[in-house]
């Protein structure tokens, strides 16, 4: 990766098993955002979240209106790997945008909030999904479960 993408790790790889001992990542050249996001996703799935800080901050600094699809891809990978706080960080940018404030994004955001035990915010997010798409079974069921678990009748 160093030769073609300018991605340098603190170790030289002899084979695929050496990757687990990598502790740092450095980008020696400017990579396009879509390549950076794919690298970020790959590292998340490889369990190397500890070396993705620079990739996360670079993504968050980029324009959500232009790169919202990348925000969504990365947040999906983070959620799938139970890194809900980082996923919520990206999803909160998406729901605040004019282009990506869609019911499906709000639903992912609500699921993340719920998984983080941010109950009140999760309830509000599920209600927002239902306001956008009144027939959303997933949002209705998730909201009902959340309210029932809180002892709130609906």
GROMACS .gro file of N, CA and C in nm:
model
  462
    1UNK      N    1   0.082  -0.119   0.000
    1UNK     CA    2   0.000   0.000   0.000
    1UNK      C    3   0.087   0.125   0.000
    2UNK      N    4   0.203   0.114   0.059
    2UNK     CA    5   0.291   0.229   0.064
    2UNK      C    6   0.336   0.270  -0.075
    3UNK      N    7   0.367   0.173  -0.157
    3UNK     CA    8   0.418   0.202  -0.291
    3UNK      C    9   0.313   0.269  -0.380
    4UNK      N   10   0.188   0.227  -0.372
    4UNK     CA   11   0.086   0.276  -0.464
    4UNK      C   12  -0.006   0.383  -0.406
    5UNK      N   13  -0.026   0.381  -0.275
    5UNK     CA   14  -0.123   0.472  -0.214
    5UNK      C   15  -0.062   0.570  -0.116
    6UNK      N   16   0.063   0.550  -0.080
    6UNK     CA   17   0.125   0.639   0.018
    6UNK      C   18   0.080   0.610   0.161
    7UNK      N   19   0.030   0.488   0.185
    7UNK     CA   20  -0.013   0.448   0.319
    7UNK      C   21   0.103   0.374   0.384
    8UNK      N   22   0.149   0.426   0.497
    8UNK     CA   23   0.263   0.364   0.566
    8UNK      C   24   0.221   0.321   0.706
    9UNK      N   25   0.260   0.201   0.740
    9UNK     CA   26   0.239   0.148   0.875
    9UNK      C   27   0.373   0.145   0.946
   10UNK      N   28   0.368   0.128   1.077
   10UNK     CA   29   0.491   0.129   1.155
   10UNK      C   30   0.571   0.000   1.144
   11UNK      N   31   0.521  -0.099   1.071
   11UNK     CA   32   0.592  -0.225   1.053
   11UNK      C   33   0.597  -0.260   0.905
   12UNK      N   34   0.692  -0.345   0.868
   12UNK     CA   35   0.697  -0.399   0.732
   12UNK      C   36   0.622  -0.532   0.734
   13UNK      N   37   0.535  -0.552   0.638
   13UNK     CA   38   0.456  -0.674   0.633
   13UNK      C   39   0.529  -0.783   0.557
   14UNK      N   40   0.540  -0.898   0.620
   14UNK     CA   41   0.594  -1.015   0.552
   14UNK      C   42   0.481  -1.099   0.493
   15UNK      N   43   0.370  -1.104   0.565
   15UNK     CA   44   0.251  -1.174   0.516
   15UNK      C   45   0.128  -1.111   0.580
   16UNK      N   46   0.011  -1.163   0.549
   16UNK     CA   47  -0.114  -1.104   0.596
   16UNK      C   48  -0.130  -1.110   0.747
   17UNK      N   49  -0.062  -1.201   0.814
   17UNK     CA   50  -0.078  -1.215   0.958
   17UNK      C   51  -0.003  -1.108   1.037
   18UNK      N   52   0.090  -1.039   0.973
   18UNK     CA   53   0.165  -0.934   1.040
   18UNK      C   54   0.081  -0.810   1.067
   19UNK      N   55  -0.029  -0.795   0.996
   19UNK     CA   56  -0.109  -0.674   1.006
   19UNK      C   57  -0.159  -0.646   1.147
   20UNK      N   58  -0.188  -0.750   1.221
   20UNK     CA   59  -0.245  -0.732   1.355
   20UNK      C   60  -0.152  -0.658   1.450
   21UNK      N   61  -0.024  -0.657   1.423
   21UNK     CA   62   0.070  -0.590   1.512
   21UNK      C   63   0.097  -0.443   1.474
   22UNK      N   64   0.033  -0.395   1.369
   22UNK     CA   65   0.049  -0.255   1.329
   22UNK      C   66  -0.011  -0.164   1.435
   23UNK      N   67   0.062  -0.060   1.471
   23UNK     CA   68   0.016   0.033   1.576
   23UNK      C   69  -0.013   0.173   1.523
   24UNK      N   70   0.048   0.210   1.411
   24UNK     CA   71   0.025   0.343   1.355
   24UNK      C   72   0.009   0.337   1.204
   25UNK      N   73  -0.059   0.437   1.154
   25UNK     CA   74  -0.085   0.452   1.012
   25UNK      C   75  -0.052   0.595   0.975
   26UNK      N   76   0.016   0.612   0.863
   26UNK     CA   77   0.050   0.746   0.817
   26UNK      C   78   0.024   0.754   0.667
   27UNK      N   79  -0.041   0.861   0.627
   27UNK     CA   80  -0.063   0.885   0.485
   27UNK      C   81   0.046   0.979   0.436
   28UNK      N   82   0.129   0.931   0.344
   28UNK     CA   83   0.241   1.013   0.297
   28UNK      C   84   0.204   1.098   0.176
   29UNK      N   85   0.086   1.076   0.123
   29UNK     CA   86   0.038   1.159   0.012
   29UNK      C   87  -0.112   1.178   0.026
   30UNK      N   88  -0.164   1.276  -0.044
   30UNK     CA   89  -0.307   1.305  -0.040
   30UNK      C   90  -0.382   1.197  -0.119
   31UNK      N   91  -0.469   1.127  -0.049
   31UNK     CA   92  -0.553   1.027  -0.114
   31UNK      C   93  -0.693   1.084  -0.136
   32UNK      N   94  -0.757   1.047  -0.246
   32UNK     CA   95  -0.895   1.090  -0.265
   32UNK      C   96  -0.983   1.040  -0.149
   33UNK      N   97  -1.088   1.114  -0.117
   33UNK     CA   98  -1.173   1.078  -0.003
   33UNK      C   99  -1.235   0.940  -0.018
   34UNK      N  100  -1.271   0.900  -0.139
   34UNK     CA  101  -1.332   0.768  -0.154
   34UNK      C  102  -1.234   0.656  -0.121
   35UNK      N  103  -1.108   0.675  -0.153
   35UNK     CA  104  -1.006   0.575  -0.120
   35UNK      C  105  -0.981   0.575   0.031
   36UNK      N  106  -0.975   0.693   0.090
   36UNK     CA  107  -0.957   0.702   0.235
   36UNK      C  108  -1.072   0.633   0.308
   37UNK      N  109  -1.194   0.652   0.260
   37UNK     CA  110  -1.308   0.589   0.327
   37UNK      C  111  -1.302   0.438   0.314
   38UNK      N  112  -1.259   0.387   0.199
   38UNK     CA  113  -1.245   0.241   0.181
   38UNK      C  114  -1.136   0.186   0.272
   39UNK      N  115  -1.028   0.261   0.288
   39UNK     CA  116  -0.923   0.221   0.382
   39UNK      C  117  -0.978   0.217   0.524
   40UNK      N  118  -1.052   0.319   0.561
   40UNK     CA  119  -1.114   0.328   0.693
   40UNK      C  120  -1.205   0.206   0.717
   41UNK      N  121  -1.290   0.176   0.620
   41UNK     CA  122  -1.382   0.063   0.632
   41UNK      C  123  -1.304  -0.068   0.646
   42UNK      N  124  -1.200  -0.084   0.567
   42UNK     CA  125  -1.118  -0.205   0.574
   42UNK      C  126  -1.055  -0.220   0.712
   43UNK      N  127  -1.003  -0.111   0.765
   43UNK     CA  128  -0.940  -0.116   0.897
   43UNK      C  129  -1.043  -0.146   1.006
   44UNK      N  130  -1.162  -0.094   0.993
   44UNK     CA  131  -1.269  -0.123   1.090
   44UNK      C  132  -1.298  -0.273   1.090
   45UNK      N  133  -1.314  -0.331   0.972
   45UNK     CA  134  -1.345  -0.473   0.963
   45UNK      C  135  -1.228  -0.562   1.003
   46UNK      N  136  -1.107  -0.509   0.995
   46UNK     CA  137  -0.990  -0.584   1.040
   46UNK      C  138  -0.965  -0.568   1.190
   47UNK      N  139  -1.049  -0.489   1.255
   47UNK     CA  140  -1.034  -0.469   1.399
   47UNK      C  141  -0.923  -0.373   1.437
   48UNK      N  142  -0.884  -0.287   1.347
   48UNK     CA  143  -0.776  -0.191   1.372
   48UNK      C  144  -0.829  -0.049   1.387
   49UNK      N  145  -0.937  -0.035   1.462
   49UNK     CA  146  -0.997   0.097   1.483
   49UNK      C  147  -0.900   0.193   1.551
   50UNK      N  148  -0.809   0.140   1.630
   50UNK     CA  149  -0.714   0.224   1.704
   50UNK      C  150  -0.622   0.306   1.614
   51UNK      N  151  -0.609   0.269   1.487
   51UNK     CA  152  -0.521   0.347   1.398
   51UNK      C  153  -0.599   0.426   1.293
   52UNK      N  154  -0.729   0.446   1.317
   52UNK     CA  155  -0.813   0.516   1.219
   52UNK      C  156  -0.845   0.660   1.257
   53UNK      N  157  -0.790   0.711   1.366
   53UNK     CA  158  -0.826   0.845   1.413
   53UNK      C  159  -0.810   0.953   1.306
   54UNK      N  160  -0.699   0.952   1.237
   54UNK     CA  161  -0.675   1.053   1.133
   54UNK      C  162  -0.775   1.040   1.019
   55UNK      N  163  -0.809   0.917   0.984
   55UNK     CA  164  -0.907   0.896   0.877
   55UNK      C  165  -1.044   0.946   0.918
   56UNK      N  166  -1.080   0.922   1.045
   56UNK     CA  167  -1.211   0.969   1.094
   56UNK      C  168  -1.216   1.122   1.095
   57UNK      N  169  -1.113   1.185   1.147
   57UNK     CA  170  -1.114   1.331   1.155
   57UNK      C  171  -1.112   1.395   1.016
   58UNK      N  172  -1.043   1.333   0.922
   58UNK     CA  173  -1.041   1.384   0.785
   58UNK      C  174  -1.181   1.375   0.723
   59UNK      N  175  -1.248   1.263   0.747
   59UNK     CA  176  -1.383   1.247   0.693
   59UNK      C  177  -1.479   1.348   0.754
   60UNK      N  178  -1.473   1.367   0.884
   60UNK     CA  179  -1.563   1.460   0.952
   60UNK      C  180  -1.539   1.605   0.906
   61UNK      N  181  -1.415   1.636   0.870
   61UNK     CA  182  -1.383   1.771   0.824
   61UNK      C  183  -1.429   1.795   0.679
   62UNK      N  184  -1.458   1.688   0.608
   62UNK     CA  185  -1.501   1.703   0.468
   62UNK      C  186  -1.648   1.743   0.462
   63UNK      N  187  -1.687   1.801   0.353
   63UNK     CA  188  -1.823   1.851   0.334
   63UNK      C  189  -1.923   1.736   0.325
   64UNK      N  190  -2.015   1.733   0.421
   64UNK     CA  191  -2.114   1.624   0.426
   64UNK      C  192  -2.204   1.624   0.304
   65UNK      N  193  -2.232   1.738   0.247
   65UNK     CA  194  -2.318   1.745   0.129
   65UNK      C  195  -2.250   1.680   0.007
   66UNK      N  196  -2.117   1.690   0.001
   66UNK     CA  197  -2.042   1.632  -0.111
   66UNK      C  198  -2.005   1.486  -0.087
   67UNK      N  199  -1.978   1.451   0.039
   67UNK     CA  200  -1.927   1.318   0.070
   67UNK      C  201  -2.019   1.238   0.161
   68UNK      N  202  -2.147   1.271   0.161
   68UNK     CA  203  -2.242   1.202   0.248
   68UNK      C  204  -2.251   1.054   0.224
   69UNK      N  205  -2.235   1.011   0.099
   69UNK     CA  206  -2.238   0.868   0.070
   69UNK      C  207  -2.123   0.795   0.138
   70UNK      N  208  -2.009   0.862   0.149
   70UNK     CA  209  -1.895   0.802   0.219
   70UNK      C  210  -1.919   0.799   0.370
   71UNK      N  211  -1.978   0.906   0.423
   71UNK     CA  212  -2.017   0.908   0.564
   71UNK      C  213  -2.106   0.787   0.594
   72UNK      N  214  -2.201   0.763   0.505
   72UNK     CA  215  -2.297   0.654   0.524
   72UNK      C  216  -2.228   0.518   0.517
   73UNK      N  217  -2.139   0.499   0.421
   73UNK     CA  218  -2.066   0.372   0.409
   73UNK      C  219  -1.984   0.344   0.535
   74UNK      N  220  -1.912   0.445   0.582
   74UNK     CA  221  -1.828   0.427   0.700
   74UNK      C  222  -1.914   0.405   0.824
   75UNK      N  223  -2.023   0.479   0.837
   75UNK     CA  224  -2.109   0.462   0.954
   75UNK      C  225  -2.171   0.322   0.956
   76UNK      N  226  -2.204   0.268   0.839
   76UNK     CA  227  -2.256   0.131   0.832
   76UNK      C  228  -2.151   0.031   0.882
   77UNK      N  229  -2.027   0.048   0.840
   77UNK     CA  230  -1.920  -0.042   0.885
   77UNK      C  231  -1.899  -0.029   1.036
   78UNK      N  232  -1.900   0.094   1.085
   78UNK     CA  233  -1.882   0.115   1.229
   78UNK      C  234  -1.997   0.053   1.309
   79UNK      N  235  -2.119   0.072   1.264
   79UNK     CA  236  -2.235   0.015   1.333
   79UNK      C  237  -2.230  -0.137   1.332
   80UNK      N  238  -2.197  -0.192   1.217
   80UNK     CA  239  -2.191  -0.337   1.204
   80UNK      C  240  -2.088  -0.397   1.299
   81UNK      N  241  -1.985  -0.321   1.331
   81UNK     CA  242  -1.881  -0.366   1.422
   81UNK      C  243  -1.897  -0.312   1.563
   82UNK      N  244  -2.016  -0.261   1.592
   82UNK     CA  245  -2.056  -0.215   1.726
   82UNK      C  246  -1.978  -0.094   1.778
   83UNK      N  247  -1.934  -0.010   1.688
   83UNK     CA  248  -1.868   0.115   1.725
   83UNK      C  249  -1.972   0.227   1.708
   84UNK      N  250  -2.074   0.220   1.792
   84UNK     CA  251  -2.191   0.305   1.776
   84UNK      C  252  -2.163   0.453   1.796
   85UNK      N  253  -2.074   0.486   1.887
   85UNK     CA  254  -2.047   0.628   1.912
   85UNK      C  255  -1.987   0.696   1.789
   86UNK      N  256  -1.890   0.631   1.727
   86UNK     CA  257  -1.830   0.687   1.606
   86UNK      C  258  -1.932   0.690   1.491
   87UNK      N  259  -2.014   0.586   1.482
   87UNK     CA  260  -2.117   0.583   1.378
   87UNK      C  261  -2.216   0.697   1.400
   88UNK      N  262  -2.257   0.719   1.525
   88UNK     CA  263  -2.351   0.828   1.555
   88UNK      C  264  -2.290   0.963   1.522
   89UNK      N  265  -2.162   0.976   1.544
   89UNK     CA  266  -2.093   1.100   1.510
   89UNK      C  267  -2.110   1.133   1.362
   90UNK      N  268  -2.095   1.034   1.277
   90UNK     CA  269  -2.111   1.055   1.133
   90UNK      C  270  -2.259   1.071   1.095
   91UNK      N  271  -2.344   0.988   1.154
   91UNK     CA  272  -2.487   0.995   1.122
   91UNK      C  273  -2.550   1.127   1.166
   92UNK      N  274  -2.501   1.184   1.277
   92UNK     CA  275  -2.555   1.312   1.321
   92UNK      C  276  -2.525   1.422   1.219
   93UNK      N  277  -2.411   1.413   1.152
   93UNK     CA  278  -2.379   1.508   1.045
   93UNK      C  279  -2.475   1.489   0.928
   94UNK      N  280  -2.506   1.363   0.898
   94UNK     CA  281  -2.595   1.334   0.785
   94UNK      C  282  -2.737   1.382   0.810
   95UNK      N  283  -2.791   1.358   0.931
   95UNK     CA  284  -2.929   1.399   0.957
   95UNK      C  285  -2.941   1.550   0.966
   96UNK      N  286  -2.831   1.618   0.991
   96UNK     CA  287  -2.833   1.765   0.996
   96UNK      C  288  -2.815   1.827   0.857
   97UNK      N  289  -2.783   1.745   0.759
   97UNK     CA  290  -2.759   1.798   0.625
   97UNK      C  291  -2.891   1.814   0.549
   98UNK      N  292  -2.888   1.889   0.443
   98UNK     CA  293  -3.010   1.907   0.363
   98UNK      C  294  -3.028   1.793   0.263
   99UNK      N  295  -2.920   1.734   0.219
   99UNK     CA  296  -2.926   1.629   0.118
   99UNK      C  297  -2.952   1.490   0.176
  100UNK      N  298  -2.894   1.463   0.292
  100UNK     CA  299  -2.896   1.327   0.346
  100UNK      C  300  -2.987   1.309   0.467
  101UNK      N  301  -3.070   1.405   0.496
  101UNK     CA  302  -3.163   1.393   0.608
  101UNK      C  303  -3.286   1.315   0.562
  102UNK      N  304  -3.263   1.187   0.533
  102UNK     CA  305  -3.365   1.099   0.480
  102UNK      C  306  -3.411   1.000   0.586
  103UNK      N  307  -3.528   0.941   0.567
  103UNK     CA  308  -3.584   0.849   0.665
  103UNK      C  309  -3.489   0.733   0.695
  104UNK      N  310  -3.428   0.676   0.594
  104UNK     CA  311  -3.338   0.562   0.616
  104UNK      C  312  -3.215   0.601   0.699
  105UNK      N  313  -3.164   0.720   0.676
  105UNK     CA  314  -3.050   0.769   0.755
  105UNK      C  315  -3.095   0.795   0.898
  106UNK      N  316  -3.211   0.855   0.915
  106UNK     CA  317  -3.265   0.878   1.049
  106UNK      C  318  -3.287   0.746   1.123
  107UNK      N  319  -3.331   0.643   1.050
  107UNK     CA  320  -3.353   0.513   1.112
  107UNK      C  321  -3.221   0.453   1.160
  108UNK      N  322  -3.117   0.462   1.080
  108UNK     CA  323  -2.984   0.414   1.122
  108UNK      C  324  -2.936   0.493   1.245
  109UNK      N  325  -2.959   0.622   1.242
  109UNK     CA  326  -2.922   0.709   1.354
  109UNK      C  327  -2.997   0.667   1.481
  110UNK      N  328  -3.127   0.642   1.468
  110UNK     CA  329  -3.208   0.599   1.582
  110UNK      C  330  -3.160   0.466   1.637
  111UNK      N  331  -3.126   0.372   1.548
  111UNK     CA  332  -3.074   0.242   1.592
  111UNK      C  333  -2.943   0.259   1.670
  112UNK      N  334  -2.855   0.346   1.622
  112UNK     CA  335  -2.728   0.372   1.691
  112UNK      C  336  -2.752   0.434   1.828
  113UNK      N  337  -2.838   0.533   1.833
  113UNK     CA  338  -2.869   0.598   1.961
  113UNK      C  339  -2.925   0.497   2.060
  114UNK      N  340  -3.014   0.413   2.012
  114UNK     CA  341  -3.074   0.310   2.096
  114UNK      C  342  -2.966   0.213   2.146
  115UNK      N  343  -2.877   0.172   2.058
  115UNK     CA  344  -2.770   0.080   2.097
  115UNK      C  345  -2.675   0.141   2.199
  116UNK      N  346  -2.662   0.274   2.198
  116UNK     CA  347  -2.576   0.343   2.294
  116UNK      C  348  -2.650   0.377   2.423
  117UNK      N  349  -2.776   0.335   2.433
  117UNK     CA  350  -2.862   0.367   2.548
  117UNK      C  351  -2.890   0.516   2.561
  118UNK      N  352  -2.889   0.586   2.452
  118UNK     CA  353  -2.932   0.726   2.450
  118UNK      C  354  -3.082   0.722   2.421
  119UNK      N  355  -3.157   0.683   2.523
  119UNK     CA  356  -3.298   0.648   2.508
  119UNK      C  357  -3.383   0.764   2.457
  120UNK      N  358  -3.375   0.879   2.524
  120UNK     CA  359  -3.459   0.993   2.483
  120UNK      C  360  -3.431   1.037   2.341
  121UNK      N  361  -3.302   1.042   2.306
  121UNK     CA  362  -3.266   1.081   2.170
  121UNK      C  363  -3.311   0.976   2.071
  122UNK      N  364  -3.300   0.848   2.109
  122UNK     CA  365  -3.345   0.740   2.022
  122UNK      C  366  -3.494   0.746   1.997
  123UNK      N  367  -3.571   0.772   2.102
  123UNK     CA  368  -3.717   0.786   2.089
  123UNK      C  369  -3.750   0.901   1.994
  124UNK      N  370  -3.683   1.013   2.012
  124UNK     CA  371  -3.707   1.129   1.926
  124UNK      C  372  -3.672   1.096   1.780
  125UNK      N  373  -3.563   1.024   1.759
  125UNK     CA  374  -3.521   0.990   1.623
  125UNK      C  375  -3.621   0.893   1.557
  126UNK      N  376  -3.667   0.793   1.633
  126UNK     CA  377  -3.769   0.701   1.578
  126UNK      C  378  -3.897   0.776   1.544
  127UNK      N  379  -3.935   0.868   1.629
  127UNK     CA  380  -4.056   0.948   1.601
  127UNK      C  381  -4.038   1.033   1.475
  128UNK      N  382  -3.917   1.081   1.455
  128UNK     CA  383  -3.889   1.159   1.334
  128UNK      C  384  -3.902   1.071   1.210
  129UNK      N  385  -3.852   0.948   1.218
  129UNK     CA  386  -3.865   0.855   1.105
  129UNK      C  387  -4.013   0.833   1.074
  130UNK      N  388  -4.092   0.811   1.179
  130UNK     CA  389  -4.235   0.786   1.161
  130UNK      C  390  -4.305   0.909   1.102
  131UNK      N  391  -4.260   1.027   1.140
  131UNK     CA  392  -4.316   1.150   1.081
  131UNK      C  393  -4.284   1.158   0.931
  132UNK      N  394  -4.164   1.112   0.894
  132UNK     CA  395  -4.124   1.114   0.753
  132UNK      C  396  -4.193   1.004   0.673
  133UNK      N  397  -4.201   0.884   0.735
  133UNK     CA  398  -4.261   0.768   0.668
  133UNK      C  399  -4.354   0.698   0.767
  134UNK      N  400  -4.479   0.741   0.772
  134UNK     CA  401  -4.573   0.685   0.871
  134UNK      C  402  -4.592   0.534   0.864
  135UNK      N  403  -4.562   0.473   0.751
  135UNK     CA  404  -4.580   0.329   0.737
  135UNK      C  405  -4.455   0.247   0.771
  136UNK      N  406  -4.350   0.311   0.823
  136UNK     CA  407  -4.225   0.241   0.854
  136UNK      C  408  -4.245   0.143   0.970
  137UNK      N  409  -4.254   0.016   0.934
  137UNK     CA  410  -4.273  -0.089   1.035
  137UNK      C  411  -4.152  -0.099   1.128
  138UNK      N  412  -4.034  -0.090   1.072
  138UNK     CA  413  -3.912  -0.101   1.153
  138UNK      C  414  -3.907   0.008   1.259
  139UNK      N  415  -3.936   0.130   1.220
  139UNK     CA  416  -3.933   0.242   1.315
  139UNK      C  417  -4.041   0.226   1.420
  140UNK      N  418  -4.159   0.185   1.379
  140UNK     CA  419  -4.271   0.167   1.474
  140UNK      C  420  -4.241   0.056   1.575
  141UNK      N  421  -4.191  -0.056   1.528
  141UNK     CA  422  -4.159  -0.168   1.618
  141UNK      C  423  -4.046  -0.130   1.713
  142UNK      N  424  -3.941  -0.068   1.659
  142UNK     CA  425  -3.827  -0.027   1.744
  142UNK      C  426  -3.869   0.076   1.848
  143UNK      N  427  -3.954   0.171   1.807
  143UNK     CA  428  -4.004   0.271   1.901
  143UNK      C  429  -4.088   0.205   2.009
  144UNK      N  430  -4.175   0.114   1.969
  144UNK     CA  431  -4.260   0.044   2.067
  144UNK      C  432  -4.175  -0.035   2.167
  145UNK      N  433  -4.071  -0.102   2.119
  145UNK     CA  434  -3.982  -0.176   2.209
  145UNK      C  435  -3.911  -0.082   2.306
  146UNK      N  436  -3.863   0.029   2.255
  146UNK     CA  437  -3.793   0.127   2.338
  146UNK      C  438  -3.886   0.184   2.444
  147UNK      N  439  -4.006   0.221   2.404
  147UNK     CA  440  -4.102   0.277   2.499
  147UNK      C  441  -4.144   0.172   2.603
  148UNK      N  442  -4.167   0.050   2.559
  148UNK     CA  443  -4.205  -0.058   2.651
  148UNK      C  444  -4.094  -0.085   2.752
  149UNK      N  445  -3.971  -0.087   2.706
  149UNK     CA  446  -3.857  -0.109   2.797
  149UNK      C  447  -3.843   0.003   2.899
  150UNK      N  448  -3.892   0.122   2.864
  150UNK     CA  449  -3.887   0.235   2.956
  150UNK      C  450  -4.012   0.242   3.043
  151UNK      N  451  -4.105   0.152   3.022
  151UNK     CA  452  -4.228   0.153   3.099
  151UNK      C  453  -4.323   0.263   3.058
  152UNK      N  454  -4.310   0.310   2.937
  152UNK     CA  455  -4.395   0.418   2.886
  152UNK      C  456  -4.501   0.354   2.798
  153UNK      N  457  -4.625   0.383   2.827
  153UNK     CA  458  -4.731   0.331   2.741
  153UNK      C  459  -4.748   0.421   2.620
  154UNK      N  460  -4.793   0.361   2.513
  154UNK     CA  461  -4.807   0.438   2.388
  154UNK      C  462  -4.940   0.416   2.325
   0.00000   0.00000   0.00000
